[in-house]
PDB file of C-alpha atoms and ligand atoms in Angstrom:
ATOM      1  CA  MET A 240     122.108  80.357 -75.655  1.00 89.00           C
ATOM      2  CA  PRO A 241     119.404  83.236 -74.264  1.00 95.00           C
ATOM      3  CA  ILE A 242     118.721  85.606 -76.686  1.00 94.00           C
ATOM      4  CA  ASP A 243     118.891  89.444 -76.168  1.00 94.00           C
ATOM      5  CA  ALA A 244     114.761  90.563 -76.256  1.00 94.00           C
ATOM      6  CA  THR A 245     115.781  93.925 -77.862  1.00 94.00           C
ATOM      7  CA  SER A 246     117.362  92.457 -81.178  1.00 94.00           C
ATOM      8  CA  PRO A 247     115.523  92.791 -84.171  1.00 96.00           C
ATOM      9  CA  TYR A 248     113.552  90.040 -85.157  1.00 97.00           C
ATOM     10  CA  ASP A 249     115.156  87.511 -86.942  1.00 97.00           C
ATOM     11  CA  SER A 250     113.442  85.479 -89.946  1.00 97.00           C
ATOM     12  CA  ASP A 251     115.456  82.680 -89.842  1.00 97.00           C
ATOM     13  CA  ASN A 252     114.373  81.423 -86.244  1.00 98.00           C
ATOM     14  CA  ILE A 253     112.775  78.209 -86.043  1.00 98.00           C
ATOM     15  CA  PHE A 254     109.098  78.900 -85.450  1.00 98.00           C
ATOM     16  CA  ALA A 255     109.568  81.655 -88.128  1.00 98.00           C
ATOM     17  CA  LYS A 256     110.495  78.702 -90.445  1.00 98.00           C
ATOM     18  CA  ILE A 257     107.689  76.629 -88.941  1.00 98.00           C
ATOM     19  CA  LEU A 258     105.308  79.356 -90.048  1.00 98.00           C
ATOM     20  CA  ARG A 259     106.552  79.724 -93.265  1.00 98.00           C
ATOM     21  CA  GLY A 260     106.330  75.563 -94.136  1.00 98.00           C
ATOM     22  CA  ASP A 261     109.985  75.075 -94.439  1.00 98.00           C
ATOM     23  CA  LEU A 262     109.616  73.067 -91.081  1.00 98.00           C
ATOM     24  CA  PRO A 263     107.037  70.716 -89.701  1.00 98.00           C
ATOM     25  CA  CYS A 264     104.952  71.005 -86.238  1.00 98.00           C
ATOM     26  CA  GLU A 265     102.516  69.005 -84.667  1.00 98.00           C
ATOM     27  CA  LYS A 266      99.987  71.647 -85.013  1.00 98.00           C
ATOM     28  CA  VAL A 267      97.225  71.670 -82.149  1.00 98.00           C
ATOM     29  CA  ASP A 268      95.362  74.478 -83.152  1.00 98.00           C
ATOM     30  CA  GLU A 269      95.189  77.984 -85.526  1.00 98.00           C
ATOM     31  CA  SER A 270      93.208  80.885 -85.922  1.00 98.00           C
ATOM     32  CA  GLU A 271      93.884  83.831 -88.096  1.00 98.00           C
ATOM     33  CA  HIS A 272      96.789  85.424 -86.235  1.00 98.00           C
ATOM     34  CA  SER A 273      97.972  82.693 -84.206  1.00 99.00           C
ATOM     35  CA  LEU A 274      99.285  78.906 -84.159  1.00 99.00           C
ATOM     36  CA  ALA A 275      99.808  76.466 -81.435  1.00 99.00           C
ATOM     37  CA  PHE A 276     101.817  72.996 -81.689  1.00 99.00           C
ATOM     38  CA  HIS A 277     103.166  70.703 -79.589  1.00 98.00           C
ATOM     39  CA  ASP A 278     106.450  71.492 -78.113  1.00 98.00           C
ATOM     40  CA  ILE A 279     109.366  69.021 -79.480  1.00 98.00           C
ATOM     41  CA  ASN A 280     110.664  68.280 -76.043  1.00 98.00           C
ATOM     42  CA  PRO A 281     107.925  68.370 -73.708  1.00 98.00           C
ATOM     43  CA  LEU A 282     108.691  69.003 -70.169  1.00 97.00           C
ATOM     44  CA  ALA A 283     104.947  68.036 -68.774  1.00 98.00           C
ATOM     45  CA  PRO A 284     102.670  65.419 -70.362  1.00 98.00           C
ATOM     46  CA  VAL A 285     100.966  68.507 -71.876  1.00 98.00           C
ATOM     47  CA  HIS A 286     103.201  71.072 -73.601  1.00 98.00           C
ATOM     48  CA  ILE A 287     101.747  73.175 -76.076  1.00 98.00           C
ATOM     49  CA  LEU A 288     103.750  76.594 -77.646  1.00 99.00           C
ATOM     50  CA  VAL A 289     101.000  79.129 -78.820  1.00 99.00           C
ATOM     51  CA  ILE A 290     103.137  82.045 -81.214  1.00 99.00           C
ATOM     52  CA  PRO A 291     101.529  84.740 -83.024  1.00 98.00           C
ATOM     53  CA  LYS A 292     101.875  84.526 -86.972  1.00 98.00           C
ATOM     54  CA  GLY A 293     103.144  88.068 -86.895  1.00 98.00           C
ATOM     55  CA  ALA A 294     107.105  88.657 -86.422  1.00 98.00           C
ATOM     56  CA  TYR A 295     107.453  89.516 -82.897  1.00 98.00           C
ATOM     57  CA  VAL A 296     110.509  88.610 -80.882  1.00 98.00           C
ATOM     58  CA  SER A 297     109.180  88.879 -77.646  1.00 98.00           C
ATOM     59  CA  TRP A 298     106.153  89.324 -75.407  1.00 97.00           C
ATOM     60  CA  ASP A 299     107.982  92.812 -74.819  1.00 96.00           C
ATOM     61  CA  ASP A 300     107.607  93.326 -78.626  1.00 96.00           C
ATOM     62  CA  PHE A 301     104.240  92.072 -79.112  1.00 98.00           C
ATOM     63  CA  SER A 302     102.664  93.939 -76.402  1.00 98.00           C
ATOM     64  CA  ALA A 303     104.225  97.400 -77.868  1.00 97.00           C
ATOM     65  CA  LYS A 304     103.954  96.858 -81.294  1.00 98.00           C
ATOM     66  CA  ALA A 305     100.869  94.173 -82.196  1.00 98.00           C
ATOM     67  CA  SER A 306      97.579  95.459 -83.350  1.00 98.00           C
ATOM     68  CA  ASP A 307      94.598  94.650 -80.573  1.00 98.00           C
ATOM     69  CA  ALA A 308      93.250  92.154 -83.358  1.00 98.00           C
ATOM     70  CA  GLU A 309      96.423  90.139 -82.855  1.00 98.00           C
ATOM     71  CA  ILE A 310      96.681  90.503 -79.124  1.00 98.00           C
ATOM     72  CA  ALA A 311      93.185  89.284 -78.851  1.00 98.00           C
ATOM     73  CA  ASP A 312      93.432  86.731 -81.134  1.00 98.00           C
ATOM     74  CA  PHE A 313      96.614  85.237 -79.473  1.00 98.00           C
ATOM     75  CA  THR A 314      95.120  86.038 -76.016  1.00 98.00           C
ATOM     76  CA  ARG A 315      92.108  83.773 -76.896  1.00 98.00           C
ATOM     77  CA  LEU A 316      93.441  81.016 -78.859  1.00 98.00           C
ATOM     78  CA  VAL A 317      95.881  80.198 -75.837  1.00 98.00           C
ATOM     79  CA  GLY A 318      92.581  79.757 -73.480  1.00 98.00           C
ATOM     80  CA  LYS A 319      91.031  78.200 -76.033  1.00 98.00           C
ATOM     81  CA  VAL A 320      93.551  75.109 -76.234  1.00 98.00           C
ATOM     82  CA  ALA A 321      93.256  74.810 -72.638  1.00 98.00           C
ATOM     83  CA  ARG A 322      89.835  74.557 -72.695  1.00 98.00           C
ATOM     84  CA  ASP A 323      89.300  72.436 -75.574  1.00 98.00           C
ATOM     85  CA  ARG A 324      91.883  70.162 -73.945  1.00 97.00           C
ATOM     86  CA  GLN A 325      89.927  70.082 -70.603  1.00 97.00           C
ATOM     87  CA  MET A 326      92.645  71.571 -68.955  1.00 97.00           C
ATOM     88  CA  VAL A 327      90.849  74.102 -66.984  1.00 98.00           C
ATOM     89  CA  GLN A 328      89.237  72.226 -63.818  1.00 97.00           C
ATOM     90  CA  GLN A 329      92.764  70.599 -62.860  1.00 97.00           C
ATOM     91  CA  GLY A 330      94.820  73.913 -64.074  1.00 98.00           C
ATOM     92  CA  TYR A 331      97.483  74.479 -65.657  1.00 98.00           C
ATOM     93  CA  ARG A 332     100.422  76.619 -66.400  1.00 98.00           C
ATOM     94  CA  LEU A 333     100.959  79.784 -69.131  1.00 98.00           C
ATOM     95  CA  LEU A 334     104.934  80.610 -69.194  1.00 98.00           C
ATOM     96  CA  ALA A 335     106.537  83.141 -71.550  1.00 98.00           C
ATOM     97  CA  ASN A 336     110.299  83.477 -71.221  1.00 98.00           C
ATOM     98  CA  VAL A 337     111.574  87.061 -72.082  1.00 97.00           C
ATOM     99  CA  GLY A 338     115.166  87.566 -73.045  1.00 97.00           C
ATOM    100  CA  LYS A 339     118.594  86.760 -71.216  1.00 97.00           C
ATOM    101  CA  ARG A 340     117.269  86.375 -67.682  1.00 96.00           C
ATOM    102  CA  GLY A 341     114.098  85.107 -68.932  1.00 96.00           C
ATOM    103  CA  GLY A 342     115.734  82.181 -70.258  1.00 96.00           C
ATOM    104  CA  GLN A 343     114.350  82.756 -73.853  1.00 98.00           C
ATOM    105  CA  GLU A 344     115.674  80.376 -76.782  1.00 98.00           C
ATOM    106  CA  VAL A 345     113.817  81.257 -79.929  1.00 98.00           C
ATOM    107  CA  PRO A 346     113.269  84.834 -80.603  1.00 98.00           C
ATOM    108  CA  HIS A 347     109.610  84.548 -81.793  1.00 98.00           C
ATOM    109  CA  LEU A 348     107.345  85.327 -78.892  1.00 98.00           C
ATOM    110  CA  HIS A 349     105.828  81.893 -77.723  1.00 98.00           C
ATOM    111  CA  VAL A 350     103.534  80.897 -74.869  1.00 98.00           C
ATOM    112  CA  HIS A 351     104.266  77.912 -73.055  1.00 98.00           C
ATOM    113  CA  LEU A 352     101.166  75.924 -72.006  1.00 98.00           C
ATOM    114  CA  PHE A 353     101.581  73.082 -69.357  1.00 98.00           C
ATOM    115  CA  GLY A 354      99.070  70.410 -68.086  1.00 98.00           C
ATOM    116  CA  GLY A 355      98.264  66.823 -67.256  1.00 98.00           C
ATOM    117  CA  GLU A 356      99.913  66.548 -63.966  1.00 98.00           C
ATOM    118  CA  PRO A 357     100.652  68.734 -60.854  1.00 98.00           C
ATOM    119  CA  LEU A 358     103.102  71.473 -61.682  1.00 97.00           C
ATOM    120  CA  GLY A 359     104.851  72.183 -58.968  1.00 94.00           C
ATOM    121  CA  PRO A 360     106.287  75.339 -57.415  1.00 93.00           C
ATOM    122  CA  MET A 361     106.398  78.044 -59.768  1.00 91.00           C
ATOM    123  CA  LEU A 362     110.375  78.437 -59.754  1.00 90.00           C
ATOM    124  CA  ALA A 363     112.580  76.329 -58.098  1.00 86.00           C
ATOM    125  CA  ARG A 364     115.517  78.420 -56.083  1.00 83.00           C
ATOM    126  CA  GLN A 365     119.103  77.416 -56.714  1.00 75.00           C
TER     127      GLN A 365
HETATM  128  P1  AMP B 590     112.262  78.999 -74.781  1.00 58.03           P
HETATM  129  O1  AMP B 590     113.363  78.547 -73.818  1.00 58.03           O
HETATM  130  O2  AMP B 590     111.257  79.620 -73.995  1.00 58.03           O
HETATM  131  O3  AMP B 590     112.979  79.740 -76.201  1.00 58.03           O
HETATM  132  O4  AMP B 590     111.722  77.821 -75.554  1.00 58.03           O
HETATM  133  C1  AMP B 590     111.431  77.348 -76.668  1.00 58.03           C
HETATM  134  C2  AMP B 590     111.089  75.726 -76.913  1.00 58.03           C
HETATM  135  O5  AMP B 590     111.137  76.025 -78.048  1.00 58.03           O
HETATM  136  C3  AMP B 590     111.327  74.788 -76.082  1.00 58.03           C
HETATM  137  O6  AMP B 590     110.645  74.502 -75.048  1.00 58.03           O
HETATM  138  C4  AMP B 590     112.199  73.742 -77.309  1.00 58.03           C
HETATM  139  O7  AMP B 590     111.421  72.572 -76.693  1.00 58.03           O
HETATM  140  C5  AMP B 590     110.857  74.430 -78.479  1.00 58.03           C
HETATM  141  N1  AMP B 590     111.363  74.142 -79.521  1.00 58.03           N
HETATM  142  C6  AMP B 590     112.424  74.115 -80.639  1.00 58.03           C
HETATM  143  N2  AMP B 590     112.040  73.653 -81.650  1.00 58.03           N
HETATM  144  C7  AMP B 590     110.916  73.360 -81.952  1.00 58.03           C
HETATM  145  C8  AMP B 590     110.559  72.940 -82.955  1.00 58.03           C
HETATM  146  N3  AMP B 590     111.075  72.791 -84.132  1.00 58.03           N
HETATM  147  N4  AMP B 590     109.250  72.750 -82.758  1.00 58.03           N
HETATM  148  C9  AMP B 590     108.699  72.454 -81.338  1.00 58.03           C
HETATM  149  N5  AMP B 590     108.998  72.838 -80.484  1.00 58.03           N
HETATM  150  C10 AMP B 590     110.285  73.689 -80.482  1.00 58.03           C
END
């Protein structure tokens, strides 16, 4: 069930538990303010999630309330993960679902990083 991106932060969400160490993750990289790990249900040969360590529900929350240092750190880690995995030359895709219409399921900001094969059209019309 997609979340309401205007809801207050729920500190029991799955990614909050990963950040606290209550749940495991397959870590890819980490920086001062951000963490990258493999998606548990990959939709492409490479499917990595990058999350801020701070308590932000969505891109909306993060872009409005995060510090410049957190935003810079997050943006740089997304780029670094792609570079470190040699994804730049072949290309890759970033996706951030926001709220109900965006189909966001986990109420902690995450950017999906997809690659490893041609990814097809951006959206499929239904
Ligand atoms: P979204 O629909 O944008 O909220 O995406 C949530 C993503 O989190 C999905 O791609 C899930 O497969 C992924 N996910 C859920 N639980 C875990 C977990 N414990 N570790 C890694 N990825 C997860």
